[in-house]
Coordinates of C-alpha atoms in Angstrom, one line a residue:
X239 CA -34.9 -74.9 57.8
X240 CA -35.3 -71.2 57.1
X241 CA -38.3 -68.7 57.2
X242 CA -40.3 -69.8 54.7
X243 CA -40.0 -73.3 55.9
X244 CA -38.0 -74.5 53.2
X245 CA -34.2 -76.1 52.8
X246 CA -31.0 -73.4 54.3
X247 CA -30.3 -74.1 50.8
X248 CA -32.8 -74.8 48.4
X249 CA -31.5 -74.6 45.3
X250 CA -29.7 -77.2 46.1
X251 CA -31.2 -80.9 45.6
X252 CA -30.2 -84.4 46.0
X253 CA -31.7 -88.0 44.4
X254 CA -31.1 -90.3 46.7
X255 CA -30.9 -93.8 45.4
X256 CA -32.0 -96.7 48.0
X257 CA -32.9 -100.4 48.1
X258 CA -35.9 -100.1 50.3
X259 CA -39.5 -99.1 50.5
X260 CA -40.2 -96.3 52.5
X261 CA -42.7 -97.2 54.9
X262 CA -39.4 -100.1 56.1
X263 CA -38.6 -100.1 59.5
X264 CA -36.0 -97.2 59.7
X265 CA -33.1 -97.9 59.0
X266 CA -29.6 -95.1 58.0
X267 CA -30.6 -94.1 55.8
X268 CA -34.1 -93.2 56.7
X269 CA -32.1 -91.1 59.4
X270 CA -30.3 -89.6 57.5
X271 CA -31.8 -88.7 54.9
X272 CA -34.8 -87.4 56.6
X273 CA -32.4 -84.8 58.7
X274 CA -30.1 -83.7 55.4
X275 CA -33.7 -82.1 54.9
X276 CA -33.3 -79.6 56.6
X277 CA -30.7 -78.2 53.9
X278 CA -31.5 -79.1 50.5
X279 CA -34.6 -80.6 48.7
X280 CA -34.3 -84.5 48.9
X281 CA -35.8 -87.2 46.5
X282 CA -36.1 -90.8 48.3
X283 CA -36.2 -93.1 45.3
X284 CA -38.3 -95.9 45.9
X285 CA -37.2 -99.0 43.8
X286 CA -38.9 -100.2 40.9
X287 CA -40.9 -102.8 41.0
X288 CA -41.9 -105.6 38.5
X289 CA -44.2 -106.0 36.6
X290 CA -46.4 -108.9 38.7
X291 CA -45.9 -106.6 41.3
X292 CA -47.1 -103.9 39.8
X293 CA -50.1 -104.6 39.1
X294 CA -51.4 -106.3 43.0
X295 CA -51.9 -103.7 46.1
X296 CA -48.8 -101.9 47.2
X297 CA -47.5 -103.4 50.4
X298 CA -49.1 -100.0 52.8
X299 CA -46.9 -97.8 54.5
X300 CA -46.6 -98.7 57.8
X301 CA -48.5 -96.8 60.2
X302 CA -45.5 -95.3 62.3
X303 CA -43.5 -94.3 59.8
X304 CA -46.3 -92.6 57.7
X305 CA -47.3 -90.3 60.9
X306 CA -43.6 -89.4 61.1
X307 CA -43.4 -85.4 60.5
X308 CA -41.1 -84.8 57.6
X309 CA -39.6 -81.7 57.0
X310 CA -40.8 -79.6 53.4
X311 CA -37.5 -80.5 52.1
X312 CA -38.2 -84.5 52.4
X313 CA -39.8 -85.7 48.6
X314 CA -40.5 -89.1 47.9
X315 CA -40.8 -90.3 44.1
X316 CA -42.3 -93.1 43.0
X317 CA -41.8 -94.6 39.3
X318 CA -45.3 -96.3 39.6
X319 CA -46.9 -98.6 36.6
X320 CA -45.2 -96.8 33.8
X321 CA -41.2 -97.5 34.9
X322 CA -41.4 -100.5 36.6
X323 CA -38.2 -103.0 36.8
X324 CA -37.3 -105.1 34.0
X325 CA -34.2 -107.8 33.3
X326 CA -34.2 -108.9 30.0
X327 CA -34.6 -107.7 27.4
X328 CA -31.1 -105.6 29.6
X329 CA -31.7 -103.1 27.1
X330 CA -35.3 -102.3 28.3
X331 CA -34.3 -102.7 31.4
X332 CA -31.0 -99.9 31.5
X333 CA -33.7 -98.1 29.2
X334 CA -36.0 -98.3 32.4
X335 CA -33.5 -97.2 34.8
X336 CA -32.2 -93.9 33.5
X337 CA -36.1 -92.5 33.1
X338 CA -36.3 -93.2 36.7
X339 CA -32.9 -91.1 38.2
X340 CA -33.9 -88.8 35.1
X341 CA -37.8 -88.2 36.4
X342 CA -36.5 -88.7 40.2
X343 CA -33.8 -84.8 39.0
X344 CA -36.4 -83.5 37.5
X345 CA -38.7 -83.4 40.8
X346 CA -36.2 -81.5 42.4
X347 CA -35.9 -79.7 39.7
X348 CA -39.4 -78.8 39.4
X349 CA -38.7 -77.8 43.2
X350 CA -35.9 -75.0 42.1
X351 CA -32.8 -76.7 42.3
X352 CA -30.2 -75.5 40.1
X353 CA -27.6 -78.1 41.8
X354 CA -28.8 -81.9 42.1
X355 CA -26.2 -84.6 43.9
X356 CA -26.7 -88.0 42.6
X357 CA -26.6 -89.8 46.6
X358 CA -26.2 -94.4 46.1
X359 CA -26.4 -96.4 48.6
X360 CA -25.9 -99.6 47.1
X361 CA -23.5 -101.1 44.8
X362 CA -26.0 -102.4 42.7
X363 CA -27.2 -98.4 41.5
X364 CA -23.6 -98.0 39.8
X365 CA -25.5 -97.3 36.8
X366 CA -27.2 -94.2 37.3
X367 CA -23.3 -92.3 37.6
X368 CA -24.0 -92.2 33.4
X369 CA -28.2 -92.1 33.8
X370 CA -27.8 -87.9 33.9
X371 CA -25.8 -85.1 34.7
X372 CA -25.2 -84.5 38.3
X373 CA -22.9 -81.7 40.2
X374 CA -21.7 -83.8 42.4
X375 CA -21.8 -88.1 43.6
X376 CA -21.8 -89.0 46.5
X377 CA -21.5 -93.4 47.8
X378 CA -22.4 -94.2 51.9
X379 CA -21.1 -97.8 53.0
X380 CA -23.8 -98.4 55.4
X381 CA -22.6 -102.8 55.7
X382 CA -20.8 -105.1 54.4
X383 CA -22.9 -105.5 50.8
X384 CA -21.3 -109.9 50.6
X385 CA -23.4 -110.6 54.1
X386 CA -20.8 -113.1 54.1
X387 CA -19.4 -114.5 57.7
X388 CA -16.7 -115.3 55.8
X389 CA -14.3 -112.9 54.4
X390 CA -14.8 -111.8 50.8
X391 CA -13.1 -109.5 47.8
X392 CA -14.2 -106.3 47.0
X393 CA -16.6 -106.7 43.9
X394 CA -16.1 -104.9 40.3
X395 CA -18.8 -102.9 40.9
X396 CA -18.1 -101.1 44.5
X397 CA -14.6 -100.8 43.4
X398 CA -15.8 -99.1 40.5
X399 CA -17.6 -96.9 42.3
X400 CA -15.7 -96.0 45.5
X401 CA -12.9 -94.6 42.6
X402 CA -15.6 -92.8 40.3
X403 CA -17.7 -90.8 43.7
X404 CA -16.6 -87.0 44.2
X405 CA -17.5 -88.7 48.0
X406 CA -17.6 -91.6 50.3
X407 CA -18.7 -91.8 53.1
X408 CA -18.4 -95.0 55.5
X409 CA -20.0 -95.8 59.1
X410 CA -17.4 -98.3 60.6
X411 CA -13.5 -98.9 61.8
X412 CA -13.2 -102.4 60.0
X413 CA -15.6 -100.6 56.5
X414 CA -12.8 -98.1 56.8
X415 CA -9.8 -100.3 56.3
X416 CA -11.0 -102.5 53.5
X417 CA -12.4 -99.7 51.3
X418 CA -11.1 -96.2 53.3
X419 CA -7.9 -96.2 50.4
X420 CA -9.7 -95.6 47.2
X421 CA -11.2 -92.3 47.5
X422 CA -8.8 -89.6 48.8
X423 CA -12.6 -87.6 50.0
X424 CA -14.4 -90.8 52.4
X425 CA -15.7 -89.7 55.9
X426 CA -16.0 -91.8 58.2
X427 CA -19.8 -91.2 59.9
X428 CA -20.7 -93.7 61.9
X429 CA -24.3 -94.2 63.1
X430 CA -26.1 -92.4 65.1
X431 CA -28.9 -92.1 67.7
X432 CA -32.3 -89.7 68.2
X433 CA -30.8 -88.7 71.2
X434 CA -34.5 -86.7 72.4
X435 CA -36.2 -89.6 71.8
X436 CA -34.2 -92.4 73.2
X437 CA -32.8 -90.3 76.5
X438 CA -35.5 -88.8 77.5
X439 CA -37.9 -90.7 79.8
X440 CA -41.8 -92.5 78.3
X441 CA -43.2 -94.6 80.4
X442 CA -43.0 -98.8 80.8
X443 CA -44.7 -100.0 77.7
X444 CA -47.6 -102.1 78.3
X445 CA -46.1 -105.3 77.7
X446 CA -43.1 -105.4 79.4
X447 CA -44.3 -104.0 83.1
X448 CA -45.1 -107.7 84.3
X449 CA -42.3 -108.7 83.8
X450 CA -39.6 -109.0 87.0
X451 CA -37.0 -107.4 86.9
X452 CA -33.9 -107.5 86.5
X453 CA -34.2 -107.7 82.9
X454 CA -32.1 -108.2 80.9
X455 CA -32.7 -107.1 76.8
X456 CA -32.2 -107.1 73.7
X457 CA -33.7 -104.6 71.1
X458 CA -34.0 -105.4 67.3
X459 CA -33.9 -108.1 64.9
X460 CA -34.3 -111.2 65.7
X461 CA -31.9 -112.8 63.2
X462 CA -29.6 -115.5 62.4
X463 CA -26.0 -112.7 63.1
X464 CA -27.0 -113.3 67.3
X465 CA -24.8 -115.6 68.8
X466 CA -28.0 -118.3 69.4
X467 CA -25.8 -120.7 72.0
X468 CA -24.9 -117.6 74.7
X469 CA -27.9 -116.8 74.6
X470 CA -29.1 -120.4 75.1
X471 CA -26.5 -121.3 77.7
X472 CA -27.8 -118.1 79.7
X473 CA -30.8 -118.0 79.6
X474 CA -30.4 -121.7 81.3
X475 CA -28.3 -120.6 83.8
X476 CA -29.9 -117.4 85.0
X477 CA -33.5 -118.4 85.5
X478 CA -33.0 -115.2 88.1
X479 CA -33.1 -113.5 85.0
X480 CA -35.7 -112.0 82.9
X481 CA -34.6 -112.0 79.0
X482 CA -36.6 -110.2 77.1
X483 CA -36.6 -110.1 73.2
X484 CA -38.0 -106.9 71.5
X485 CA -38.4 -107.4 67.6
X486 CA -39.6 -108.8 64.7
X487 CA -37.7 -112.1 63.6
X488 CA -35.8 -112.6 60.7
X489 CA -37.2 -114.4 57.7
X490 CA -34.5 -116.9 59.1
X491 CA -36.0 -121.0 59.3
X492 CA -32.2 -122.2 60.9
X493 CA -33.4 -119.9 63.8
X494 CA -36.7 -122.2 64.5
X495 CA -36.0 -124.7 66.9
X496 CA -33.9 -122.9 69.3
X497 CA -36.0 -119.6 69.3
X498 CA -39.1 -122.7 70.1
X499 CA -37.1 -123.5 73.2
X500 CA -36.4 -119.9 74.6
X501 CA -39.6 -119.4 74.4
X502 CA -40.8 -122.3 76.1
X503 CA -39.0 -121.3 79.4
X504 CA -40.8 -119.6 82.0
X505 CA -38.1 -116.5 82.7
X506 CA -37.9 -115.2 78.8
X507 CA -39.7 -113.4 76.6
X508 CA -40.7 -112.8 73.3
X509 CA -42.2 -109.3 72.7
X510 CA -42.8 -109.3 69.1
X511 CA -42.0 -106.5 66.3
X512 CA -42.3 -102.9 67.4
X513 CA -42.4 -99.5 65.1
X514 CA -39.8 -97.5 65.7
X515 CA -41.7 -95.0 67.4
X516 CA -42.4 -97.5 70.0
X517 CA -39.1 -99.4 70.0
X518 CA -37.2 -96.5 71.5
X519 CA -39.5 -96.7 75.1
X520 CA -37.7 -100.4 75.5
X521 CA -34.0 -100.0 76.3
X522 CA -34.5 -98.0 79.5
X523 CA -36.4 -100.0 81.3
X524 CA -34.5 -102.8 80.8
X525 CA -31.6 -102.9 83.6
X526 CA -28.6 -104.5 81.4
X527 CA -28.7 -104.1 77.5
X528 CA -27.3 -106.6 75.7
X529 CA -26.0 -106.6 71.7
X530 CA -25.2 -110.8 71.5
X531 CA -23.7 -110.6 67.6
X532 CA -21.6 -113.5 66.6
X533 CA -17.7 -112.3 66.0
X534 CA -17.3 -113.9 62.4
X535 CA -15.9 -111.5 58.7
X536 CA -19.0 -109.9 59.0
X537 CA -20.4 -108.5 61.9
X538 CA -16.8 -107.2 62.3
X539 CA -17.8 -104.8 59.7
X540 CA -21.2 -103.8 61.5
X541 CA -21.8 -100.2 63.3
X542 CA -24.5 -101.4 65.5
X543 CA -27.5 -99.4 65.1
X544 CA -28.8 -99.5 68.8
X545 CA -24.9 -98.8 70.9
X546 CA -25.3 -95.4 70.7
X547 CA -29.9 -96.1 71.1
X548 CA -28.8 -98.3 74.5
X549 CA -26.7 -95.6 75.1
X550 CA -28.9 -92.8 75.7
X551 CA -30.6 -94.5 77.5
X552 CA -28.1 -94.8 80.0
X553 CA -28.9 -98.3 81.1
X554 CA -25.8 -100.7 81.1
X555 CA -24.4 -101.8 77.5
X556 CA -23.1 -105.9 77.1
X557 CA -22.2 -106.6 73.6
X558 CA -19.3 -108.5 71.6
X559 CA -16.2 -107.4 71.0
X560 CA -16.7 -106.8 67.7
X561 CA -14.1 -103.5 66.0
X562 CA -17.0 -101.3 66.1
X563 CA -17.6 -101.6 70.3
X564 CA -13.9 -101.6 71.2
X565 CA -13.1 -97.7 70.7
X566 CA -16.3 -97.8 73.7
X567 CA -15.0 -99.8 76.3
X568 CA -15.0 -97.1 78.6
X569 CA -18.7 -97.6 78.5
X570 CA -19.7 -101.2 76.9
X571 CA -18.8 -104.2 78.5
X572 CA -17.4 -106.6 76.1
X573 CA -17.6 -110.4 75.7
X574 CA -15.8 -112.9 73.6
X575 CA -16.6 -116.6 75.6
X576 CA -19.8 -117.6 77.3
X577 CA -17.7 -117.4 80.0
X578 CA -17.0 -112.9 79.4
X579 CA -20.7 -113.3 78.9
X580 CA -22.2 -115.2 82.1
X581 CA -19.9 -112.3 84.1
X582 CA -20.4 -109.0 82.0
X583 CA -24.1 -109.7 82.3
X584 CA -23.3 -110.0 86.3
X585 CA -21.6 -107.2 86.8
X586 CA -23.4 -104.9 85.1
X587 CA -26.3 -106.1 86.8
X588 CA -24.5 -104.8 90.1
X589 CA -25.7 -101.3 91.5
X590 CA -22.6 -99.4 90.9
X591 CA -22.7 -100.0 86.5
X592 CA -26.4 -98.4 87.6
X593 CA -25.4 -95.5 89.7
X594 CA -25.5 -91.8 88.0
X595 CA -21.6 -91.3 87.5
X596 CA -21.9 -94.1 84.6
X597 CA -25.2 -93.2 83.4
X598 CA -24.2 -90.1 82.7
X599 CA -20.9 -91.5 81.0
X600 CA -22.9 -93.6 78.7
X601 CA -25.2 -90.7 77.7
X602 CA -22.6 -88.3 76.9
X603 CA -20.6 -90.8 74.1
X604 CA -24.7 -91.3 72.8
X605 CA -25.2 -87.1 72.4
X606 CA -22.2 -86.8 70.7
X607 CA -23.3 -89.3 68.0
X608 CA -27.1 -87.1 67.9
X609 CA -28.0 -87.7 63.5
X610 CA -28.1 -84.1 63.7
X611 CA -24.4 -83.7 63.8
X612 CA -23.8 -85.9 62.1
X613 CA -25.9 -85.7 59.2
X614 CA -24.6 -81.7 59.2
X615 CA -21.1 -83.4 58.1
X616 CA -22.6 -84.9 55.7
X617 CA -24.3 -82.1 54.2
X618 CA -21.5 -79.9 54.7
X619 CA -19.0 -82.7 52.6
X620 CA -22.2 -82.6 50.2
X621 CA -21.2 -78.5 50.2
X622 CA -17.8 -79.2 49.3
X623 CA -18.1 -81.4 46.2
X624 CA -20.5 -78.5 44.9
X625 CA -17.8 -75.8 45.3
X626 CA -16.0 -73.2 47.0
X627 CA -19.1 -70.9 46.3
X628 CA -21.4 -73.7 47.8
X629 CA -19.5 -74.0 50.6
X630 CA -19.4 -70.8 51.3
X631 CA -22.7 -70.0 51.1
X632 CA -24.0 -73.7 53.2
X633 CA -21.3 -72.1 56.1
X634 CA -22.8 -68.9 56.5
X635 CA -26.5 -70.3 55.9
X636 CA -25.9 -72.6 58.7
X637 CA -24.2 -70.2 61.0
X638 CA -27.1 -67.6 60.2
X639 CA -29.3 -69.9 61.1
X640 CA -28.2 -71.0 64.5
X641 CA -26.2 -74.4 63.9
X642 CA -22.6 -73.6 63.4
X643 CA -21.4 -77.1 61.3
X644 CA -17.7 -76.4 62.4
X645 CA -18.5 -76.0 65.9
X646 CA -20.5 -79.3 66.0
X647 CA -18.2 -81.5 64.9
X648 CA -16.0 -79.8 66.9
X649 CA -18.1 -81.3 69.5
X650 CA -18.5 -84.5 68.1
X651 CA -16.3 -87.4 67.5
X652 CA -13.0 -86.7 64.5
X653 CA -14.8 -88.3 62.2
X654 CA -13.2 -86.1 58.9
X655 CA -10.0 -88.6 59.5
X656 CA -10.8 -90.6 56.4
X657 CA -7.0 -92.9 56.2
X658 CA -6.6 -92.7 60.2
X659 CA -9.6 -95.8 61.0
X660 CA -11.2 -93.7 63.2
X661 CA -9.2 -95.1 66.6
X662 CA -5.4 -96.2 67.5
X663 CA -7.0 -99.4 68.4
X664 CA -8.1 -100.1 63.9
X665 CA -4.3 -98.2 63.1
X666 CA -2.5 -101.0 64.7
X667 CA -4.8 -103.6 63.2
X668 CA -4.4 -102.7 60.7
X669 CA -0.3 -102.2 60.2
X670 CA -0.3 -105.7 62.4
X671 CA -2.4 -107.3 59.2
X672 CA 0.0 -105.8 56.0

């Protein structure tokens, strides 16, 4: 921020169309957009609600997210009751959608923004590209939006967006291979970590303290994408390990029987949902951190948000051999079979894996993926798309503020080589598939 407490470039604004409400659990979009407000005014556009939902009491903002201090450049735009989500008649729905987009832009214009960027976070917002005039358009791919465990072709809507926008951001190597060739301005921006929050020493949470060591822990959503057959086998064969699951349960009814079975074991502990702030207190008090995903055509596209959060804690990490983790094999033990999981978890519990050199190696990787470094690259790419004059001012502003984005990018992994698919293993696999 500049001396007046406003964004470094207050004449630039970003209208962000996102799929979820502000008070929900923090995802990459919350991490990116709150930090992007350091550079530009940002309007987080709440999804419109249907008539029935609007006339019921709104879901309150989660207490922990309401308490998080936000930069003055961050604005939350709620369309309210007079611009609801309408599906039929379609013309009315399209009209109301255009009005929501235009009012979000007008909010930024009232802040003094003379140039405004449209920032889309889902294919369903394609119509926004034609709803109002924008000086640049961006699309952020942070998931495989088919959410299918079986490979699905690129949708027509997403293909059109990828080709139309001025700038694309993609967060995983496999998604780069699938979608990165459709737009010449495509930047690899993986998930990151609030490094200071996860690496700084924190007190042991009260509900974790009574659980005996060694603790084999997982922090995140309890969902069907996890490999519950592996977790079940590990829990039954190793009663000497305490298994700790921290996070909310996803509404997947098929998980009921396995969760009931595991909950009945004395050495398996489900500690429930935690706030965004609280969740960061657990990994550094685990003895091993797990990323036990199923290996399928959905998880090959993910880039786990918890990867660098775990690494920032310095604790040993064991994960499924999926595409995004392969480039971190020097700091993450990878497993494919149940036998691999048992062997790698046991090895992670040895003193050598918790020694200072290994801890520092993990934290060094996490520090290179701090959200501030990654968002600086997003902001810089937006400035480039707004033209040479804006790009020059952006570089001057960030340098004067003591944060040289070019230097920061040099200290981070090579995220700018969009066509290189992030690492040699990914390029080799792409050639083999072709």
